[in-house]
Amino acid sequence: MKWLARHVDLEGITPEDLAREITLRTAEVEGLERFAAHLDDVVVGHVQSREQHPDADKLSVCTVDVGGEEPLQIVCGAPNVDAGQNVAVAQVGTRLPGDFKIKKAKIRGVESRGMICSVRELELGEDHDGIWVLPEDLQRGASVSEAMDLVDWVIEIDNKSLTHRPDLWGHRGIAAEVAAIFGRELRELDTSLPETGEEPGLPVEISDLACGRYLALAIDDVRVEPSPEWLQRLLLAVGQRPLDLLVDISNFVMLDLGQPNHLFDRAQVSAGIKVRMGADGETITTLDEEERKVGIEDLLICSGDTPVALAGVMGGEGSKVAPETTSLLLEVASFDATTVRRTASRVGLRTDSSARFEKSLDPCMVPDAAAHLVRTLQSIQPDLKLPSAPVDVGAWEDPSKLVSLEGEFARSLLGVELSDEEMAESLRSLRFGVELDGGVLRVSVPSYRATKDVGEPVDLVEEIGRMHGYFQIPGKRLIAEVSPPARDPRQVLTARIQDRLSGGARFSEALCYSFQSDELLERLGIADEPRVRVVNPVAEGEASVRRSVVPSLLGRVEINRRNRDEVRLFEVGKGYLPELTDERGQPGEIHEAGLVLASPRSKDAAFNASARARLQGVIEDLLRSLGVSIEAGLRWRALGGEDLVPGWANPGRAQVLEVSVDDECVALCLLAELDPGCARSLGLVDELASDVAAAGLSLDALLSMPKAPASYRPLPKFPGAKVDVALSLPVEVACADAELELERSGKGLVASMELFDVYEGPNLPEGQRSLAWHLVLEAKDRTLDEGDLKKFLGRVERAAERLGGALRRESTVG
Amino acid sequence: MLERLESLRQDALARVAEATDAEALRVLEKELLGKEGVISEILAAIPTLPQEERRDTGRGANALKGELLEAIGSKRALLDEALVEALRDGGGFDPTLPPATPARGGLHPITQVRREVEAIFTSMGYEVLDGPEVELDYYNFQALNVPVDHPSRELQDTFYCDDSHTVVMRTQTSPVQIRAMERLKPPFRVIAPGRVFRNEEQDATHEHTFHQVEGLVVGEDIQVGHLTWTLRRLLNELFERELEVRLRPGYFPFVEPGFEFDVRCPFCEDGCRVCSQTTWIEFCGCGMVQPCVLEAGFSGREDVDVSKLTGFAFGFGLDRLVMMRFGIDDIRNLMGGDLRFLEQFPC
């Protein structure tokens, strides 16, 4: 706030008010912190006496009055401590920066009850040559921060909310906002240069449009020395480490006006400045002593032909100001935002300077910033000289522009009743020029707002709106024609699947990452499938975008089996297929419900006790609820032979439901037991050994199928006859084929059929198994009698023989 | 014989009286009155008796039969009643013994809250749209007024899917705005929930994959007030009470003016973990649709006069809403697929 107060009178404005108003009208304040809050407990002490420590040459034993009843004895190692001084004392119990707590101590046998602090120990500057000697007329025991007027507030503003406002990257810009918000005057800034000498200026040549303006100004008779306290404090308050006056003043101007600048040692750039693009293979060693490769897209500042700075990013090591430097060349320039941004990201150097240039800075600010730097430096070193007039070149244009805004447009977009004059006033407070012309505001946009942010009428509406206060805009009921919104069939289907699986089948819905790790894909044997890959993954091996949901779920089995006997998971998600990329570059998108069911291996040998059989049941139930019946010509087929079996599937236990879509046969559902090799590599061994099945159900296929909504059949009027039938059949005969034969044998009488036993073993002919069903026969017009059953069983027997087997057993029930 | 009948009678009645359960009574009944029971035996033996005893024996046996039938009947009723009484006895009853429970299963908490949000908006006539997760740079950035070298791209930590950066993992649900404009005819109201991606280090509050809900309303004379009214309606429904809100400046390239919409923390009076001690929760970014975004979205549409249109758009995170709703302290649980987490939200 002290920095802001250099530009605008903040009298009577509390830090909280300031933070809130900036948040509500300009940009989000993320934090409001007391500067040097840690100094509240450090007090002013008066050194009453200083004596040599009996056992250490370099230590002094001091008696320090801190306003308490008794003076404190403190052992101090600083050479400059002396009786009669006022000093900063951290007493026992005080915490200093770095969470350093002062304790009572014995130093070489002498008791010490506190610490006399240096400027650096208090994080108030870099001076560590000795303790901080305070002025004489201070009250003993007073807090140092109060006594030395260090109380200040740091207002932290979110960078992201300033992306579009290059003018707010310096304190003066924020101060201008504050002036507008609180109706105060922005103080004038001295932008005049002191008198300059007659020497010719250093020639500057620009050979690329990426440098719009370049101002070079020689400054003589300067000294490298520590900055004055006020400057150090300002920099410290915003988290900058003070170094020496010249570095500090360059930073100060950047942070004050938002205009980066650079000071060269003039002796190192005597060949004249050339601004050009780099050449392939060229290198520059930057100030951080890193050698950096540059290329033809990087803008360089050269002395003669030697690179001395990476334009807008960082200066070069070779031309930096040295301790003995007395003559400088000041660079204040305007560089192309994109060029600086690209160079900074290419060389991996995001600096305070590049962050500002990439926001598109105002070229008109260049001479003002140069003058500001010179004037500020002159206030500290009054003897400096400007041997020549500034050289200011470049093909820049003043970005200021005129924008016309219809008052009515602003009023209707914002929905507030503001007169044209009120809106004009609001804009004028932000230093826009406004003339009213009928119902139109002719607005001249100042250069520092015109580089990027303000160019259209709607941009002015934003200025008017935020100054008025968005929070004051009343809500307005949205009135529109009412009709039921269209519903996306895929979303409706997704919801039905989610409901059935979570509610009916008691599966838990998981959401898994769209990325699948290379490790998982390798374990599942599907690493070589084509996949969309991100070029900058969050971690190595995490680049693949999934084609299918199923592997993600399989990857969650092991962790869950550690805590649960049974794992039932599903997810409805998207998969991406690079082989189906369209002409615009977008990969093919599929929509899939993935399911996985895992449990400890069951001792139950029943034909339908396996995870695969149970999952099949879940899927059939789901399909039935969606109007897709497995009986209706849709039949599971075992995968084998030519079929492509996914790597995770046991090829001997994989099955598919196929449907015809646009005359093409597509898989509606693929279901399989987890391949035993994959199970091992997933860690499903020993106590985690599991019976695992997984399935993928295509929403795309489901959506393309004709719907068969549930339909009513009248209830039977005559009681049905129950009969159990067991057939011995060759194992090659599919159950579904046998059921088809039973159906036919019934000649329309078979009302229901339920397989209840599958038996393989002794008492059966070689290569045969026994299948047993509960059947219900019904006729619409009569009660069935013994004769009907007998005829039926006769037909069943002949059918079984046709299939190569026999009727083993039959019994009527009830 | 008559004496035998009398002793049989006394014995049988005593045994009937002593019978303690239905089964014993059934056995007794069979022994006495069954086809091969004592009474049948006596009746069958009548022809072997002297003539003068036959009639009395027959009468006596039949009378005894009737008497025993009645005695057994009433004894049975008695036992039955006792049985019913016994079933009503609550001794040893413990309703806290675990029941036979159906297996657990449920919807992901994101799905639950997403459906709530969708229901609120569809009730206000909004269409729910979907969009691709692997998205063209054009939709994710360029058409949204974020040209190739825009500095805000770096803030978004985009996952790129190719070296030329034409395909990205969408960083926001906003590309659906453009897809909606390409397909629908104004006026329209849509929302688009879905997952989005940012290349961020994961920790308890940061995920590289999370969920947003985009909203877009386009029509004639759409104003800022319509936006705030709509978001208030949403919040009132979600939190089931009126919460204080505020609109303040925010920067998003595809809206102008752009806002941040804050809601007063529903969990505290003076600062808590959820609101980071500020009492305000940044609920969503929003604003009036940039005219150049409308131009891009409706470009080539002869049936649409862009100059007459305005609109508002908003986007908010579902994950945080879910975390707030259930008090979840680690965002990574949401995508972790761990049943110990998923089973905590039965629905």
PDB file of C-alpha atoms in Angstrom, chain A residues 216-419:
ATOM      1  CA  ALA A 216      18.717   3.604 -25.791  1.00  0.00           C
ATOM      2  CA  LEU A 217      19.981   6.173 -23.349  1.00  0.00           C
ATOM      3  CA  ALA A 218      23.506   6.556 -22.018  1.00  0.00           C
ATOM      4  CA  ILE A 219      23.874   7.400 -18.324  1.00  0.00           C
ATOM      5  CA  ASP A 220      27.249   8.383 -16.899  1.00  0.00           C
ATOM      6  CA  ASP A 221      28.747   8.890 -13.461  1.00  0.00           C
ATOM      7  CA  VAL A 222      26.733   6.287 -11.610  1.00  0.00           C
ATOM      8  CA  ARG A 223      27.958   4.077  -8.791  1.00  0.00           C
ATOM      9  CA  VAL A 224      27.035   0.528  -7.858  1.00  0.00           C
ATOM     10  CA  GLU A 225      26.005   0.723  -4.209  1.00  0.00           C
ATOM     11  CA  PRO A 226      23.293  -0.642  -1.962  1.00  0.00           C
ATOM     12  CA  SER A 227      19.862   0.864  -2.491  1.00  0.00           C
ATOM     13  CA  PRO A 228      18.447   3.278   0.031  1.00  0.00           C
ATOM     14  CA  GLU A 229      16.228   1.798   2.689  1.00  0.00           C
ATOM     15  CA  TRP A 230      12.956   3.045   1.199  1.00  0.00           C
ATOM     16  CA  LEU A 231      13.700   1.258  -2.059  1.00  0.00           C
ATOM     17  CA  GLN A 232      14.801  -1.945  -0.338  1.00  0.00           C
ATOM     18  CA  ARG A 233      11.632  -1.956   1.735  1.00  0.00           C
ATOM     19  CA  LEU A 234       9.372  -1.482  -1.269  1.00  0.00           C
ATOM     20  CA  LEU A 235      11.049  -4.333  -3.087  1.00  0.00           C
ATOM     21  CA  LEU A 236      11.006  -6.593  -0.035  1.00  0.00           C
ATOM     22  CA  ALA A 237       7.332  -5.913   0.501  1.00  0.00           C
ATOM     23  CA  VAL A 238       6.542  -7.319  -2.955  1.00  0.00           C
ATOM     24  CA  GLY A 239       8.875 -10.263  -2.459  1.00  0.00           C
ATOM     25  CA  GLN A 240      11.870  -9.033  -4.453  1.00  0.00           C
ATOM     26  CA  ARG A 241      15.333  -9.419  -3.014  1.00  0.00           C
ATOM     27  CA  PRO A 242      17.244  -6.138  -3.134  1.00  0.00           C
ATOM     28  CA  LEU A 243      20.646  -6.607  -4.807  1.00  0.00           C
ATOM     29  CA  ASP A 244      22.316  -3.332  -5.673  1.00  0.00           C
ATOM     30  CA  LEU A 245      21.007   0.048  -6.632  1.00  0.00           C
ATOM     31  CA  LEU A 246      21.164  -0.415 -10.404  1.00  0.00           C
ATOM     32  CA  VAL A 247      19.483  -3.799 -10.438  1.00  0.00           C
ATOM     33  CA  ASP A 248      16.959  -2.585  -7.886  1.00  0.00           C
ATOM     34  CA  ILE A 249      16.092   0.557  -9.757  1.00  0.00           C
ATOM     35  CA  SER A 250      15.561  -1.352 -12.978  1.00  0.00           C
ATOM     36  CA  ASN A 251      13.208  -3.711 -11.136  1.00  0.00           C
ATOM     37  CA  PHE A 252      11.559  -0.796  -9.399  1.00  0.00           C
ATOM     38  CA  VAL A 253      10.630   0.858 -12.680  1.00  0.00           C
ATOM     39  CA  MET A 254       9.308  -2.405 -14.063  1.00  0.00           C
ATOM     40  CA  LEU A 255       7.196  -3.024 -10.972  1.00  0.00           C
ATOM     41  CA  ASP A 256       6.118   0.609 -10.798  1.00  0.00           C
ATOM     42  CA  LEU A 257       5.076   1.168 -14.409  1.00  0.00           C
ATOM     43  CA  GLY A 258       4.917  -2.385 -15.714  1.00  0.00           C
ATOM     44  CA  GLN A 259       7.586  -1.593 -18.323  1.00  0.00           C
ATOM     45  CA  PRO A 260      10.568  -3.965 -18.281  1.00  0.00           C
ATOM     46  CA  ASN A 261      13.935  -2.351 -19.040  1.00  0.00           C
ATOM     47  CA  HIS A 262      17.556  -3.322 -18.997  1.00  0.00           C
ATOM     48  CA  LEU A 263      20.815  -1.698 -17.942  1.00  0.00           C
ATOM     49  CA  PHE A 264      23.933  -2.620 -19.885  1.00  0.00           C
ATOM     50  CA  ASP A 265      27.484  -1.827 -18.910  1.00  0.00           C
ATOM     51  CA  ARG A 266      28.050   0.668 -21.707  1.00  0.00           C
ATOM     52  CA  ALA A 267      31.636  -0.424 -22.221  1.00  0.00           C
ATOM     53  CA  GLN A 268      30.349  -3.858 -23.250  1.00  0.00           C
ATOM     54  CA  VAL A 269      27.932  -2.558 -25.893  1.00  0.00           C
ATOM     55  CA  SER A 270      30.093   0.100 -27.466  1.00  0.00           C
ATOM     56  CA  ALA A 271      29.767  -1.440 -30.928  1.00  0.00           C
ATOM     57  CA  GLY A 272      26.238  -0.086 -31.241  1.00  0.00           C
ATOM     58  CA  ILE A 273      22.945  -1.844 -30.695  1.00  0.00           C
ATOM     59  CA  LYS A 274      21.509  -4.148 -33.317  1.00  0.00           C
ATOM     60  CA  VAL A 275      18.164  -5.812 -32.790  1.00  0.00           C
ATOM     61  CA  ARG A 276      17.810  -8.893 -34.977  1.00  0.00           C
ATOM     62  CA  MET A 277      16.533 -12.445 -35.074  1.00  0.00           C
ATOM     63  CA  GLY A 278      18.907 -15.169 -34.014  1.00  0.00           C
ATOM     64  CA  ALA A 279      20.605 -17.575 -36.357  1.00  0.00           C
ATOM     65  CA  ASP A 280      20.540 -21.344 -36.171  1.00  0.00           C
ATOM     66  CA  GLY A 281      23.173 -22.628 -33.830  1.00  0.00           C
ATOM     67  CA  GLU A 282      23.730 -19.262 -32.160  1.00  0.00           C
ATOM     68  CA  THR A 283      24.082 -19.219 -28.375  1.00  0.00           C
ATOM     69  CA  ILE A 284      23.918 -16.634 -25.622  1.00  0.00           C
ATOM     70  CA  THR A 285      24.924 -16.927 -22.001  1.00  0.00           C
ATOM     71  CA  THR A 286      22.196 -15.276 -19.966  1.00  0.00           C
ATOM     72  CA  LEU A 287      22.536 -13.532 -16.605  1.00  0.00           C
ATOM     73  CA  ASP A 288      21.832 -16.761 -14.764  1.00  0.00           C
ATOM     74  CA  GLU A 289      25.067 -18.085 -16.310  1.00  0.00           C
ATOM     75  CA  GLU A 290      23.287 -20.645 -18.465  1.00  0.00           C
ATOM     76  CA  GLU A 291      24.353 -21.009 -22.068  1.00  0.00           C
ATOM     77  CA  ARG A 292      21.207 -21.007 -24.143  1.00  0.00           C
ATOM     78  CA  LYS A 293      20.707 -22.095 -27.726  1.00  0.00           C
ATOM     79  CA  VAL A 294      18.681 -19.686 -29.773  1.00  0.00           C
ATOM     80  CA  GLY A 295      17.294 -19.895 -33.277  1.00  0.00           C
ATOM     81  CA  ILE A 296      15.726 -17.934 -36.069  1.00  0.00           C
ATOM     82  CA  GLU A 297      12.530 -17.257 -34.125  1.00  0.00           C
ATOM     83  CA  ASP A 298      14.263 -15.660 -31.141  1.00  0.00           C
ATOM     84  CA  LEU A 299      14.819 -11.929 -31.015  1.00  0.00           C
ATOM     85  CA  LEU A 300      18.291 -10.860 -29.879  1.00  0.00           C
ATOM     86  CA  ILE A 301      19.814  -7.597 -28.776  1.00  0.00           C
ATOM     87  CA  CYS A 302      23.357  -7.448 -30.092  1.00  0.00           C
ATOM     88  CA  SER A 303      26.322  -5.225 -29.657  1.00  0.00           C
ATOM     89  CA  GLY A 304      27.698  -5.165 -33.147  1.00  0.00           C
ATOM     90  CA  ASP A 305      26.934  -8.751 -33.984  1.00  0.00           C
ATOM     91  CA  THR A 306      27.491 -10.241 -30.532  1.00  0.00           C
ATOM     92  CA  PRO A 307      24.289 -11.148 -28.664  1.00  0.00           C
ATOM     93  CA  VAL A 308      24.066  -9.228 -25.385  1.00  0.00           C
ATOM     94  CA  ALA A 309      20.475  -9.965 -24.403  1.00  0.00           C
ATOM     95  CA  LEU A 310      17.586 -12.280 -25.190  1.00  0.00           C
ATOM     96  CA  ALA A 311      15.036  -9.607 -26.058  1.00  0.00           C
ATOM     97  CA  GLY A 312      12.365  -9.175 -23.415  1.00  0.00           C
ATOM     98  CA  VAL A 313      13.430 -12.285 -21.529  1.00  0.00           C
ATOM     99  CA  MET A 314      16.840 -11.831 -19.928  1.00  0.00           C
ATOM    100  CA  GLY A 315      20.079  -9.903 -20.341  1.00  0.00           C
ATOM    101  CA  GLY A 316      23.395 -11.483 -21.241  1.00  0.00           C
ATOM    102  CA  GLU A 317      26.101 -12.337 -18.778  1.00  0.00           C
ATOM    103  CA  GLY A 318      28.810 -10.592 -20.831  1.00  0.00           C
ATOM    104  CA  SER A 319      27.247  -7.137 -20.779  1.00  0.00           C
ATOM    105  CA  LYS A 320      26.001  -7.035 -17.225  1.00  0.00           C
ATOM    106  CA  VAL A 321      26.707  -4.195 -14.900  1.00  0.00           C
ATOM    107  CA  ALA A 322      29.808  -4.929 -12.815  1.00  0.00           C
ATOM    108  CA  PRO A 323      30.644  -3.490  -9.369  1.00  0.00           C
ATOM    109  CA  GLU A 324      33.028  -1.006 -10.948  1.00  0.00           C
ATOM    110  CA  THR A 325      30.669   0.079 -13.711  1.00  0.00           C
ATOM    111  CA  THR A 326      30.064   3.830 -13.912  1.00  0.00           C
ATOM    112  CA  SER A 327      28.494   4.282 -17.291  1.00  0.00           C
ATOM    113  CA  LEU A 328      25.333   2.604 -18.425  1.00  0.00           C
ATOM    114  CA  LEU A 329      23.200   2.100 -21.446  1.00  0.00           C
ATOM    115  CA  LEU A 330      19.531   1.997 -20.551  1.00  0.00           C
ATOM    116  CA  GLU A 331      17.282  -0.054 -22.812  1.00  0.00           C
ATOM    117  CA  VAL A 332      13.567   0.528 -22.799  1.00  0.00           C
ATOM    118  CA  ALA A 333      11.841  -1.202 -25.669  1.00  0.00           C
ATOM    119  CA  SER A 334       8.700  -2.627 -27.108  1.00  0.00           C
ATOM    120  CA  PHE A 335       8.864  -6.260 -28.217  1.00  0.00           C
ATOM    121  CA  ASP A 336       6.278  -8.393 -29.929  1.00  0.00           C
ATOM    122  CA  ALA A 337       4.214 -10.328 -27.384  1.00  0.00           C
ATOM    123  CA  THR A 338       4.137 -13.594 -29.285  1.00  0.00           C
ATOM    124  CA  THR A 339       7.843 -13.586 -30.064  1.00  0.00           C
ATOM    125  CA  VAL A 340       8.748 -13.032 -26.433  1.00  0.00           C
ATOM    126  CA  ARG A 341       6.256 -15.632 -25.248  1.00  0.00           C
ATOM    127  CA  ARG A 342       7.562 -18.243 -27.639  1.00  0.00           C
ATOM    128  CA  THR A 343      11.185 -17.571 -26.846  1.00  0.00           C
ATOM    129  CA  ALA A 344      10.522 -17.653 -23.119  1.00  0.00           C
ATOM    130  CA  SER A 345       8.735 -20.971 -23.340  1.00  0.00           C
ATOM    131  CA  ARG A 346      11.265 -22.399 -25.802  1.00  0.00           C
ATOM    132  CA  VAL A 347      14.256 -21.678 -23.581  1.00  0.00           C
ATOM    133  CA  GLY A 348      12.245 -22.392 -20.435  1.00  0.00           C
ATOM    134  CA  LEU A 349      12.807 -18.942 -18.943  1.00  0.00           C
ATOM    135  CA  ARG A 350       9.654 -17.260 -17.769  1.00  0.00           C
ATOM    136  CA  THR A 351      10.788 -14.000 -16.235  1.00  0.00           C
ATOM    137  CA  ASP A 352       9.011 -10.977 -14.782  1.00  0.00           C
ATOM    138  CA  SER A 353       9.989  -9.239 -17.984  1.00  0.00           C
ATOM    139  CA  SER A 354       8.670 -11.847 -20.419  1.00  0.00           C
ATOM    140  CA  ALA A 355       5.446 -12.201 -18.436  1.00  0.00           C
ATOM    141  CA  ARG A 356       4.829  -8.497 -19.029  1.00  0.00           C
ATOM    142  CA  PHE A 357       5.854  -8.325 -22.675  1.00  0.00           C
ATOM    143  CA  GLU A 358       3.613 -11.248 -23.570  1.00  0.00           C
ATOM    144  CA  LYS A 359       0.591  -9.252 -22.413  1.00  0.00           C
ATOM    145  CA  SER A 360       1.214  -6.705 -25.243  1.00  0.00           C
ATOM    146  CA  LEU A 361       2.698  -3.596 -23.648  1.00  0.00           C
ATOM    147  CA  ASP A 362       1.990  -0.058 -24.705  1.00  0.00           C
ATOM    148  CA  PRO A 363       4.844   1.316 -26.883  1.00  0.00           C
ATOM    149  CA  CYS A 364       3.956   4.865 -25.796  1.00  0.00           C
ATOM    150  CA  MET A 365       5.180   3.999 -22.304  1.00  0.00           C
ATOM    151  CA  VAL A 366       8.800   3.595 -23.466  1.00  0.00           C
ATOM    152  CA  PRO A 367      10.089   7.212 -23.059  1.00  0.00           C
ATOM    153  CA  ASP A 368       8.089   7.712 -19.837  1.00  0.00           C
ATOM    154  CA  ALA A 369       9.672   4.645 -18.269  1.00  0.00           C
ATOM    155  CA  ALA A 370      13.144   5.814 -19.325  1.00  0.00           C
ATOM    156  CA  ALA A 371      12.572   9.232 -17.777  1.00  0.00           C
ATOM    157  CA  HIS A 372      11.119   7.698 -14.630  1.00  0.00           C
ATOM    158  CA  LEU A 373      14.191   5.538 -14.206  1.00  0.00           C
ATOM    159  CA  VAL A 374      16.558   8.411 -14.726  1.00  0.00           C
ATOM    160  CA  ARG A 375      14.644  10.721 -12.386  1.00  0.00           C
ATOM    161  CA  THR A 376      14.471   8.083  -9.661  1.00  0.00           C
ATOM    162  CA  LEU A 377      18.170   7.296  -9.990  1.00  0.00           C
ATOM    163  CA  GLN A 378      18.968  10.977  -9.985  1.00  0.00           C
ATOM    164  CA  SER A 379      17.117  11.407  -6.695  1.00  0.00           C
ATOM    165  CA  ILE A 380      19.632   8.984  -5.179  1.00  0.00           C
ATOM    166  CA  GLN A 381      22.735   9.874  -7.174  1.00  0.00           C
ATOM    167  CA  PRO A 382      22.270  13.524  -8.105  1.00  0.00           C
ATOM    168  CA  ASP A 383      25.579  13.648  -9.970  1.00  0.00           C
ATOM    169  CA  LEU A 384      24.614  11.341 -12.790  1.00  0.00           C
ATOM    170  CA  LYS A 385      24.931  12.736 -16.296  1.00  0.00           C
ATOM    171  CA  LEU A 386      23.226  12.066 -19.587  1.00  0.00           C
ATOM    172  CA  PRO A 387      25.947  12.592 -22.185  1.00  0.00           C
ATOM    173  CA  SER A 388      23.618  12.369 -25.159  1.00  0.00           C
ATOM    174  CA  ALA A 389      19.987  12.549 -26.127  1.00  0.00           C
ATOM    175  CA  PRO A 390      18.113   9.234 -26.141  1.00  0.00           C
ATOM    176  CA  VAL A 391      18.082   7.270 -29.374  1.00  0.00           C
ATOM    177  CA  ASP A 392      14.469   6.258 -29.896  1.00  0.00           C
ATOM    178  CA  VAL A 393      13.753   4.248 -33.048  1.00  0.00           C
ATOM    179  CA  GLY A 394      11.282   1.742 -34.430  1.00  0.00           C
ATOM    180  CA  ALA A 395       8.221   1.341 -36.621  1.00  0.00           C
ATOM    181  CA  TRP A 396       5.774   1.420 -33.731  1.00  0.00           C
ATOM    182  CA  GLU A 397       2.355   2.974 -33.923  1.00  0.00           C
ATOM    183  CA  ASP A 398       0.312   4.603 -31.226  1.00  0.00           C
ATOM    184  CA  PRO A 399      -2.390   2.018 -30.384  1.00  0.00           C
ATOM    185  CA  SER A 400      -4.833   4.652 -29.079  1.00  0.00           C
ATOM    186  CA  LYS A 401      -8.113   4.415 -30.886  1.00  0.00           C
ATOM    187  CA  LEU A 402     -11.629   5.727 -31.094  1.00  0.00           C
ATOM    188  CA  VAL A 403     -14.534   3.440 -30.262  1.00  0.00           C
ATOM    189  CA  SER A 404     -18.177   4.416 -30.528  1.00  0.00           C
ATOM    190  CA  LEU A 405     -20.620   3.004 -28.051  1.00  0.00           C
ATOM    191  CA  GLU A 406     -24.382   3.318 -28.256  1.00  0.00           C
ATOM    192  CA  GLY A 407     -25.605   4.144 -24.777  1.00  0.00           C
ATOM    193  CA  GLU A 408     -28.674   2.009 -25.290  1.00  0.00           C
ATOM    194  CA  PHE A 409     -26.563  -1.046 -26.122  1.00  0.00           C
ATOM    195  CA  ALA A 410     -24.694  -0.750 -22.822  1.00  0.00           C
ATOM    196  CA  ARG A 411     -27.892  -0.213 -20.861  1.00  0.00           C
ATOM    197  CA  SER A 412     -29.644  -3.203 -22.370  1.00  0.00           C
ATOM    198  CA  LEU A 413     -26.712  -5.594 -22.032  1.00  0.00           C
ATOM    199  CA  LEU A 414     -26.101  -4.636 -18.415  1.00  0.00           C
ATOM    200  CA  GLY A 415     -29.753  -4.185 -17.596  1.00  0.00           C
ATOM    201  CA  VAL A 416     -29.114  -1.042 -15.551  1.00  0.00           C
ATOM    202  CA  GLU A 417     -30.500   2.447 -15.835  1.00  0.00           C
ATOM    203  CA  LEU A 418     -27.445   4.627 -16.341  1.00  0.00           C
ATOM    204  CA  SER A 419     -27.617   7.860 -18.306  1.00  0.00           C
TER     205      SER A 419
END
